[in-house]
Amino acid sequence: MSLVSGKALWANITTPQTRFPPPKYTITLIVDDETATQFEQDGFRIGVTDEGEKTLTMKRTVEWTDSEGKTMVNDAPKLMDADKDPLDAIVGNGSDVVVQFRTYTNNYGKFMELQAVQVLNLIEYEGSGPADGEEF
């Protein structure tokens, strides 16, 4: 498992996003240029916000099929506060976080599976648009 820190965007950590199938837990992380360059050199896809900030996206599908065709269900990623105690909150854009992930490779490239999120500075989601568990 690996760790990366940055600012959270579009976090769906405790409740999966369902707007784009299949349902998945996800977080996009704004990272500094040095971190983005290192991840890009390691073979990961780097995104860019409208403001030019570099981003990484980690996802975890809710359901998957094993080699025997059996449907398996993943638990939600762990969400914890700065002291690593369980946190019950909707993580808003701009929250300072550390994300734990594991890497995997498939026919489409190299990816990061979301495992846990530690919130160092919480900005709770308060908007009127989509949030953790909401639809448009």
XYZ file of C-alpha atoms in Angstrom:
136
model
C 0.000 0.000 0.000
C 1.102 3.522 -0.743
C 0.181 7.010 0.439
C -0.239 10.356 -1.313
C -1.399 13.687 0.082
C -3.158 16.649 -1.465
C -6.470 18.500 -1.632
C -9.674 16.518 -2.147
C -12.005 17.026 -5.112
C -15.272 15.201 -5.802
C -14.909 12.781 -2.909
C -17.330 9.845 -2.722
C -15.741 7.899 0.093
C -18.438 6.454 2.360
C -21.222 6.365 -0.230
C -20.409 5.389 -3.826
C -21.110 7.657 -6.765
C -23.787 6.158 -8.971
C -24.071 8.726 -11.727
C -21.655 6.901 -14.018
C -21.960 3.092 -13.896
C -20.645 0.968 -12.389
C -21.063 2.414 -8.853
C -17.726 3.185 -7.247
C -16.059 4.961 -4.368
C -13.783 7.676 -5.702
C -11.648 10.682 -4.873
C -9.714 13.072 -7.065
C -6.678 14.627 -5.444
C -4.973 17.896 -6.375
C -1.239 17.264 -6.033
C 1.871 19.403 -6.425
C 3.859 19.339 -9.673
C 6.661 17.197 -8.206
C 4.196 14.517 -7.052
C 2.369 14.600 -10.398
C 5.637 14.204 -12.306
C 6.660 11.208 -10.175
C 3.293 9.459 -10.663
C 3.402 10.180 -14.406
C 6.919 8.698 -14.621
C 5.588 5.644 -12.765
C 2.968 5.138 -15.488
C -0.158 6.690 -13.966
C -2.519 9.017 -15.815
C -2.435 12.619 -14.567
C -5.463 14.884 -14.872
C -5.555 18.668 -15.013
C -8.247 20.945 -13.560
C -9.611 23.957 -15.438
C -7.238 26.031 -13.289
C -4.233 23.973 -14.420
C -3.771 22.003 -11.185
C -2.477 18.426 -11.540
C -4.745 15.647 -10.246
C -4.732 11.940 -9.449
C -7.905 9.867 -9.244
C -8.371 6.776 -7.097
C -11.407 4.511 -7.390
C -12.824 1.369 -5.814
C -15.688 -0.488 -7.441
C -18.585 -1.549 -5.247
C -19.024 -4.959 -6.914
C -16.699 -7.174 -8.910
C -16.770 -10.680 -10.323
C -14.234 -13.271 -9.207
C -12.659 -15.910 -11.441
C -15.553 -18.301 -10.750
C -18.173 -15.752 -11.863
C -19.317 -15.004 -8.319
C -20.279 -11.381 -7.525
C -18.233 -9.964 -4.663
C -18.875 -6.707 -2.755
C -16.110 -4.357 -1.607
C -16.427 -2.512 1.702
C -16.348 1.271 1.608
C -12.865 2.757 2.021
C -12.005 3.766 5.573
C -12.519 7.444 6.402
C -10.667 8.824 9.415
C -9.712 12.099 11.039
C -6.204 13.445 11.689
C -5.910 11.213 14.784
C -6.930 8.153 12.718
C -10.277 7.884 14.490
C -13.330 6.995 12.359
C -14.887 10.071 10.730
C -18.533 10.468 9.751
C -18.567 13.449 7.398
C -18.918 14.358 3.763
C -15.480 15.479 2.584
C -15.750 18.717 0.625
C -13.525 20.108 -2.101
C -10.310 21.609 -0.739
C -10.039 19.336 2.317
C -6.436 18.376 3.073
C -6.198 14.584 2.952
C -3.808 11.654 2.838
C -5.015 8.803 0.636
C -3.971 5.189 1.003
C -4.124 3.161 -2.215
C -2.873 0.001 -3.831
C -1.740 -0.145 -7.438
C -2.903 -2.559 -10.101
C -2.418 -2.952 -13.826
C -4.814 -4.223 -16.462
C -5.140 -4.019 -20.257
C -6.007 -0.312 -19.986
C -3.023 0.830 -17.930
C -1.850 1.342 -14.360
C -4.368 2.435 -11.722
C -4.805 3.220 -8.012
C -7.477 1.471 -5.935
C -8.776 3.631 -3.094
C -8.240 1.990 0.320
C -8.571 4.730 2.967
C -8.676 8.505 3.427
C -7.273 10.413 6.404
C -8.649 13.956 6.631
C -6.112 16.402 8.055
C -8.220 19.534 7.543
C -11.921 18.975 6.835
C -13.971 21.295 4.693
C -17.420 19.751 5.005
C -19.543 19.622 1.893
C -22.368 22.184 2.139
C -23.325 22.887 -1.486
C -26.519 22.331 -3.374
C -25.042 20.176 -6.161
C -24.018 16.518 -6.130
C -22.202 15.264 -3.064
C -21.303 11.978 -1.485
C -24.307 9.788 -2.228
C -26.348 12.372 -4.129
C -27.457 12.397 -7.747
C -28.019 15.289 -10.121
